[in-house]
mmCIF file of C-alpha atoms in Angstrom:
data_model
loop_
_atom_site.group_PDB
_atom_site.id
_atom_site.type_symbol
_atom_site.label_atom_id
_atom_site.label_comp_id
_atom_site.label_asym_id
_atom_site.label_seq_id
_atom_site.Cartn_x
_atom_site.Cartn_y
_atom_site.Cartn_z
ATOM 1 C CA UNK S 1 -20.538 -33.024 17.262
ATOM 2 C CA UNK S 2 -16.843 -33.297 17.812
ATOM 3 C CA UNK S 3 -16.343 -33.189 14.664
ATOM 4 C CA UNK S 4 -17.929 -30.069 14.039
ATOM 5 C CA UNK S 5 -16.431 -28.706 16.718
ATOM 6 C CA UNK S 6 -13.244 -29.236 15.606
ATOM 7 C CA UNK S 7 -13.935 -27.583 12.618
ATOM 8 C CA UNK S 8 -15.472 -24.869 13.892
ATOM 9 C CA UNK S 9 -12.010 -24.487 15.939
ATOM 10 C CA UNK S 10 -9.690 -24.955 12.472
ATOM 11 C CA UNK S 11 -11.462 -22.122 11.022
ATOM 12 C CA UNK S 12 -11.537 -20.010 13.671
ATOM 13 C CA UNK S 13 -7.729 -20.389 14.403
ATOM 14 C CA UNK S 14 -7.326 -20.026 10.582
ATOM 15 C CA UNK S 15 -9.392 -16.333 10.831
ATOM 16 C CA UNK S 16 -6.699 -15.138 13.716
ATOM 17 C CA UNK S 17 -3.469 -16.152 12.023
ATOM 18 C CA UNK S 18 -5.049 -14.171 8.993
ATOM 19 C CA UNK S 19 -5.560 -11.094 10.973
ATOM 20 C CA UNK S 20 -2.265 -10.964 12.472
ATOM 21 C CA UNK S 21 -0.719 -11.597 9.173
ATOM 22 C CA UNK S 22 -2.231 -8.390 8.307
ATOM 23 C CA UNK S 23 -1.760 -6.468 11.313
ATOM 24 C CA UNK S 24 1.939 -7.254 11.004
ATOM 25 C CA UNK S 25 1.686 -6.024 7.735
ATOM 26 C CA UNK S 26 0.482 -2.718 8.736
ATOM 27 C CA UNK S 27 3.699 -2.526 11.005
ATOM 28 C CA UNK S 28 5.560 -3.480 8.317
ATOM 29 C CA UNK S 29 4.843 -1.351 6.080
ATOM 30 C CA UNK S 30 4.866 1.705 8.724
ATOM 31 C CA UNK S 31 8.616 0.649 8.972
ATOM 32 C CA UNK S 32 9.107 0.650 5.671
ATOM 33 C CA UNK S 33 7.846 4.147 4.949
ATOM 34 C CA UNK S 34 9.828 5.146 7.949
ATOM 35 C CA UNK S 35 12.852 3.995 6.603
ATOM 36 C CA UNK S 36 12.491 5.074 3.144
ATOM 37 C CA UNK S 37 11.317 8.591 3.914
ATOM 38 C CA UNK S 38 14.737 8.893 6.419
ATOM 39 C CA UNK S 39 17.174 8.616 3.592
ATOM 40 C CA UNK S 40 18.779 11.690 2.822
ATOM 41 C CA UNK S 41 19.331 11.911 -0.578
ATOM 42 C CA UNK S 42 17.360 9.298 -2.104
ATOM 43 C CA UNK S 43 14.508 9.100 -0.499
ATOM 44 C CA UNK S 44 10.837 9.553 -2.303
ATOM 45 C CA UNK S 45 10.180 13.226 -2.641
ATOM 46 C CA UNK S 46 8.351 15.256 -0.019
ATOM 47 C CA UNK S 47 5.996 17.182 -2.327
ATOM 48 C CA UNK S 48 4.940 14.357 -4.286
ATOM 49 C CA UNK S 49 4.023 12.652 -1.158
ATOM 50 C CA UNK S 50 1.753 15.706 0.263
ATOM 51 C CA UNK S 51 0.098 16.054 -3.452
ATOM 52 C CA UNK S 52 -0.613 11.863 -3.013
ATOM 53 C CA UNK S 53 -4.306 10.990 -2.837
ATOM 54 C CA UNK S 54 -3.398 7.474 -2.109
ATOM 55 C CA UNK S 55 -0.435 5.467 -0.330
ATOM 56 C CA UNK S 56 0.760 2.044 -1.019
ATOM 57 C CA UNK S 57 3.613 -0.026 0.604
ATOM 58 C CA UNK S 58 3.659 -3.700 -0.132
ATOM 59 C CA UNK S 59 6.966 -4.734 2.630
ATOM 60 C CA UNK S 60 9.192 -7.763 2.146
ATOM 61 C CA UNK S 61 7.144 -10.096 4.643
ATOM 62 C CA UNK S 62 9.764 -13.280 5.993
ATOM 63 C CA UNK S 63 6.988 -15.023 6.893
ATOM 64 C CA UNK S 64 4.928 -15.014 3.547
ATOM 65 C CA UNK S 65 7.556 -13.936 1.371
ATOM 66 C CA UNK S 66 7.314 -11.397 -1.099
ATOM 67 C CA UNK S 67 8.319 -12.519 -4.396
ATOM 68 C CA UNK S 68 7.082 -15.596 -6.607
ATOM 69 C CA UNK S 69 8.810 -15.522 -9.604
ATOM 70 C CA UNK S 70 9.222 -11.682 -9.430
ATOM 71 C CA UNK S 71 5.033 -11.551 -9.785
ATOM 72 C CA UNK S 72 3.546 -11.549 -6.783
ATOM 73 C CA UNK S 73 3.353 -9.119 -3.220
ATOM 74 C CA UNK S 74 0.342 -8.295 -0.665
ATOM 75 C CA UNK S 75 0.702 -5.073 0.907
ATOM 76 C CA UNK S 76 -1.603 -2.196 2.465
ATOM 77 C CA UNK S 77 -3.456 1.044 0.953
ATOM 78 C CA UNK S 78 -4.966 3.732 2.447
ATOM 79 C CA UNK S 79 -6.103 7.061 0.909
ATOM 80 C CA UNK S 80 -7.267 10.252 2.228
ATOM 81 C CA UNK S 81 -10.850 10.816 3.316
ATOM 82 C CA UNK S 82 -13.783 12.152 1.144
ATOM 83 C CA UNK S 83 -14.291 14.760 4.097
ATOM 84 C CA UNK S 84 -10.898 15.600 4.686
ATOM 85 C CA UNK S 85 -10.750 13.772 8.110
ATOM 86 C CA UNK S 86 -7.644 12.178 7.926
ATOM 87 C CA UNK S 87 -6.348 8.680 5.970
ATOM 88 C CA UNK S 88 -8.576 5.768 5.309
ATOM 89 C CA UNK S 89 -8.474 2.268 7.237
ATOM 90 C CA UNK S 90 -6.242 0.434 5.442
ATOM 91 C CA UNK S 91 -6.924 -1.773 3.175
ATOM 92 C CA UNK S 92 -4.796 -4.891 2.462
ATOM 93 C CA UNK S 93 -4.124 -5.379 -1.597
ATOM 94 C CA UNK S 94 -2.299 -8.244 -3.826
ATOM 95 C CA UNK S 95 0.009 -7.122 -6.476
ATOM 96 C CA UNK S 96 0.671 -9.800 -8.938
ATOM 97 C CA UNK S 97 1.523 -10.617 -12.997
ATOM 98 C CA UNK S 98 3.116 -8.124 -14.927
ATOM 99 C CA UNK S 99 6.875 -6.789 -15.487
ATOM 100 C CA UNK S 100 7.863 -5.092 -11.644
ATOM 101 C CA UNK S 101 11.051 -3.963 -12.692
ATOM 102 C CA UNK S 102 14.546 -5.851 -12.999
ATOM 103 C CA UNK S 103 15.792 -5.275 -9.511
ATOM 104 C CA UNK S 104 12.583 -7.188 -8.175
ATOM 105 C CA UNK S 105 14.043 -11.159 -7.431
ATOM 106 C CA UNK S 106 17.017 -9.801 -5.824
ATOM 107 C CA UNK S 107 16.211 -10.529 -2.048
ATOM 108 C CA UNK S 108 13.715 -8.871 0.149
ATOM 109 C CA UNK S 109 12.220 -6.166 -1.900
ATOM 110 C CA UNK S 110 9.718 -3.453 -0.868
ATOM 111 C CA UNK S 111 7.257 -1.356 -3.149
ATOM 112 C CA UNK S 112 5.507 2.090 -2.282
ATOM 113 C CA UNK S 113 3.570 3.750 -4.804
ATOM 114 C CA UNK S 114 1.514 6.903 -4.544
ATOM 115 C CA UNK S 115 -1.935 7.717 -6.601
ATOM 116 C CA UNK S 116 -1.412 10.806 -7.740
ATOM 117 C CA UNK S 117 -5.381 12.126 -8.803
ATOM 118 C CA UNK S 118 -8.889 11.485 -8.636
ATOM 119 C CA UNK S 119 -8.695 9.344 -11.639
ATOM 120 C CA UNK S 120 -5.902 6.318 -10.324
ATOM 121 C CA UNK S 121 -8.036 6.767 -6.863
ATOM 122 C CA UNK S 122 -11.345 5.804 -8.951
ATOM 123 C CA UNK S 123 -9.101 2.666 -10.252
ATOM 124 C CA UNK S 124 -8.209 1.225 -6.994
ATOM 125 C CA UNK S 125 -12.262 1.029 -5.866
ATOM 126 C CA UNK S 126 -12.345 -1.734 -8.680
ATOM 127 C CA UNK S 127 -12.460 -5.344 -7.357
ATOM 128 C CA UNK S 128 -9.217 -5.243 -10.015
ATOM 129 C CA UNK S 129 -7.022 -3.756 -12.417
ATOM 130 C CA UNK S 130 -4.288 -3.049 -14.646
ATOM 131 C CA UNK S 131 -0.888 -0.976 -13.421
ATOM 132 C CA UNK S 132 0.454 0.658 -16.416
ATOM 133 C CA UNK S 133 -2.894 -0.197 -18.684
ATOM 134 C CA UNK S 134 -6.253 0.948 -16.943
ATOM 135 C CA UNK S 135 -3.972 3.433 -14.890
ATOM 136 C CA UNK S 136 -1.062 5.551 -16.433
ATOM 137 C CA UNK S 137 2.079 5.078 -14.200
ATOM 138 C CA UNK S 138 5.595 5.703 -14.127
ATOM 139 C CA UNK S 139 8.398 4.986 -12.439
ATOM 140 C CA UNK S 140 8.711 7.577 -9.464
ATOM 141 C CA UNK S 141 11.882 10.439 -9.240
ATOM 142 C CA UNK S 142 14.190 10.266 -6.453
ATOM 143 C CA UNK S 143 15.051 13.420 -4.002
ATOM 144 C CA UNK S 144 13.986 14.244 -1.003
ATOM 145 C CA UNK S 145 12.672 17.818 -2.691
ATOM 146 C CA UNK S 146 12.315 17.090 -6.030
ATOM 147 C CA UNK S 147 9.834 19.632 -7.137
ATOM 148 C CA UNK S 148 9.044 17.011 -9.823
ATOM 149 C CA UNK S 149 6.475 19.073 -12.309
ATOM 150 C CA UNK S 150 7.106 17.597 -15.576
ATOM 151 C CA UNK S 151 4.158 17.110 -17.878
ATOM 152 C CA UNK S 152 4.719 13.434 -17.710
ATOM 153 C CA UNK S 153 4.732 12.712 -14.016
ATOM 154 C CA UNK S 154 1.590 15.678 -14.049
ATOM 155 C CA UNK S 155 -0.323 13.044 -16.014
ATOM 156 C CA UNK S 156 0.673 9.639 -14.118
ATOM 157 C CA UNK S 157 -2.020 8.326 -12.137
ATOM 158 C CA UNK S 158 0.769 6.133 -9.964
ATOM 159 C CA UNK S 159 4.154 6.889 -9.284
ATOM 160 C CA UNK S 160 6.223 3.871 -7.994
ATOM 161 C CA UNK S 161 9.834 3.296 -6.340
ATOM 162 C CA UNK S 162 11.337 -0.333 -4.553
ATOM 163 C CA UNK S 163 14.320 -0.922 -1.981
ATOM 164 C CA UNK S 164 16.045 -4.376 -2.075
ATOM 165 C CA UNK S 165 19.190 -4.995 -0.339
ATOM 166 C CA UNK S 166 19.020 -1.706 0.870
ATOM 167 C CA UNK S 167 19.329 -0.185 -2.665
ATOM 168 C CA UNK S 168 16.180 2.722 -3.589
ATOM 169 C CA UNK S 169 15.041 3.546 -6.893
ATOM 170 C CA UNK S 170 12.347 3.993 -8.608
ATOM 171 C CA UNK S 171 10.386 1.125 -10.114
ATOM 172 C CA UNK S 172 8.108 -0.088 -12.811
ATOM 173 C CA UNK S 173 4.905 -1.793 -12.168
ATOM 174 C CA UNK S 174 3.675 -1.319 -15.819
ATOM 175 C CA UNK S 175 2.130 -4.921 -16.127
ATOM 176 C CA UNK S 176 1.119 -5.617 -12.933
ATOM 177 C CA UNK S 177 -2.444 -6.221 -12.103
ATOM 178 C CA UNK S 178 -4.021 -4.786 -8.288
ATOM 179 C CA UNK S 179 -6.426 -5.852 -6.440
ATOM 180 C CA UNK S 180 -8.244 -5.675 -2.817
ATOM 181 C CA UNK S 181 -6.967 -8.767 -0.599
ATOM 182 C CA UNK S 182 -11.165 -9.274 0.403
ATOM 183 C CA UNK S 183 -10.055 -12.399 2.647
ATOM 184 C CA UNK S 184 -7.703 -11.118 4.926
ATOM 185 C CA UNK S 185 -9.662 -7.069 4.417
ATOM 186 C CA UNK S 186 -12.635 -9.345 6.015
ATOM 187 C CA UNK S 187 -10.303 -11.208 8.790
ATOM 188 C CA UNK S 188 -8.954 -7.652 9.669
ATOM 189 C CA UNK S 189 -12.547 -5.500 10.458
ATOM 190 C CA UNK S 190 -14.159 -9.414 11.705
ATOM 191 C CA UNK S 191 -16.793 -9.020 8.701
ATOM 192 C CA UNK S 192 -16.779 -8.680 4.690
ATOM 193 C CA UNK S 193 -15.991 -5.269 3.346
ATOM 194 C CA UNK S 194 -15.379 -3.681 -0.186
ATOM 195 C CA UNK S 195 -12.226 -2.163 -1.105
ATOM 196 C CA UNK S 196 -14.352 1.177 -1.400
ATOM 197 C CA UNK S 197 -15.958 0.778 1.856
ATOM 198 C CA UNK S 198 -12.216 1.032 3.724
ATOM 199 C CA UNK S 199 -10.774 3.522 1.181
ATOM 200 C CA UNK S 200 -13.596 6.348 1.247
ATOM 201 C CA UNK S 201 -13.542 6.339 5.126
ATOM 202 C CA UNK S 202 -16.252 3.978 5.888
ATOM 203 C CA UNK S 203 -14.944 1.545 8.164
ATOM 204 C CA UNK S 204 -13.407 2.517 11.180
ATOM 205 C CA UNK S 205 -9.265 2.568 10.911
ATOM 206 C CA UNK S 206 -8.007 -0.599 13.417
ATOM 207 C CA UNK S 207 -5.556 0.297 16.863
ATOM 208 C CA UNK S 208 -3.198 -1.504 14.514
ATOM 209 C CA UNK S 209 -2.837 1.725 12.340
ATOM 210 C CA UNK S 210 -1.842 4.333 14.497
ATOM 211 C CA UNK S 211 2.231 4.190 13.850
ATOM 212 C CA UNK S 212 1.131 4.020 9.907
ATOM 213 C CA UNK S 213 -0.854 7.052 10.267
ATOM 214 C CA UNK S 214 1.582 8.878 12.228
ATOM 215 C CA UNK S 215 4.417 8.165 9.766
ATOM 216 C CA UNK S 216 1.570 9.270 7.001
ATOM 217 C CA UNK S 217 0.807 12.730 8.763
ATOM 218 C CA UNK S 218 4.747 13.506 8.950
ATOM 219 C CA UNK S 219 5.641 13.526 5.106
ATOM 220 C CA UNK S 220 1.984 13.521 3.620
ATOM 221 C CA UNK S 221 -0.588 15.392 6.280
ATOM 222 C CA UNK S 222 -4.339 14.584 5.909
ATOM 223 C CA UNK S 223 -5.320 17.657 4.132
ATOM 224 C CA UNK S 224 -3.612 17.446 0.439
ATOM 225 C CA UNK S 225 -1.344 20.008 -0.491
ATOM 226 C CA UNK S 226 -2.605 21.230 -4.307
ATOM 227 C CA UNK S 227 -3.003 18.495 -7.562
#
């Protein structure tokens, strides 16, 4: 009995220190997009943002650490509702394998990328796949009001930029394979869910989310502004 008991008690400390690993990275990666979206100059452009059917940020976590051999990041997406209601619950996501651009290994690193249609939001409701080879992608422009409407970027399904040691650019993920984070998605809402579940507005959005979402609804507002 006691030693059932204590088992009992392992897993569910284990279940907690999952969920506040992701609820701090929900914070984390509200600070990043706060951050990013502040720079003058350089920052990711406004109307690409407000076009976005879908939002990633994977932040530069100290406590898990973001990098393993340049290959490997867990982060949060959340995409706008089927009815129009506002964004998603987030979902948390691994990025890992592939060729995430040179600056990647140089310190704490940070990746947002933005899905772009209805075909690269279709992709991320797989259990998995392929940046750059189930989903066209590029690396994202730079501006705050870039007006970016070249036939290229019109066709990406992902646009993708990084910061690392404070340095922003656009970045290459072309490689890299996605896919939903079901342990800690499950230690987050207390119960399993599918990465389409959270993404098409299923499962209720957690207290946790309200600073992302505000951050969201400043630069990219619920209701998408044209394709």
């Amino acid at each position: 009995m006691k030693v059932a008991y204590l088992g009992l008690f392992a897993a569910c400390s284990l279940i907690a220190d999952t969920r506040s690993d992701a609820i701090h990275r929900i914070d984390s990666a509200e600070e990043v997009l706060h951050e990013i979206m502040q720079s003058p100059d350089r920052g990711i452009p406004r109307d690409l943002m407000q076009k976005a059917h879908c939002v990633g940020i994977v932040p530069s976590l100290k406590r898990a650490g973001f990098i393993v051999g340049a290959k490997y990041g867990k982060g949060v997406v959340t995409c706008r509702t089927p009815a129009g209601s506002g964004w998603s619950a987030p979902s948390m996501i691994v990025i890992e394998g592939g060729n995430i651009g040179l600056q990647i290994g140089l310190g704490e690193t940070d990746v947002v990328f933005a899905v772009m249609n209805a075909s690269g939001e279709n992709r991320l409701m797989k259990d998995k796949f392929t940046i750059g080879g189930e989903a066209a992608a590029m690396v994202g422009p730079l501006g705050r009001d870039a007006q970016a409407q070249t036939d290229a970027l019109m066709r990406a399904e992902i646009l993708s930029w990084s910061r690392s040691r404070g340095v922003f650019a656009g970045v290459s993920l072309d490689g890299a394979s996605l896919r939903a984070d079901n342990n800690d998605n499950e230690a987050l809402y207390g119960h399993r869910v599918s990465q389409q579940e959270v993404l098409h507005g299923h499962i209720g959005p957690p207290e946790s989310a309200e600073r992302l979402y505000g951050e969201l609804n400043r630069y990219a507002p619920s209701v998408r502004t044209g394709e």
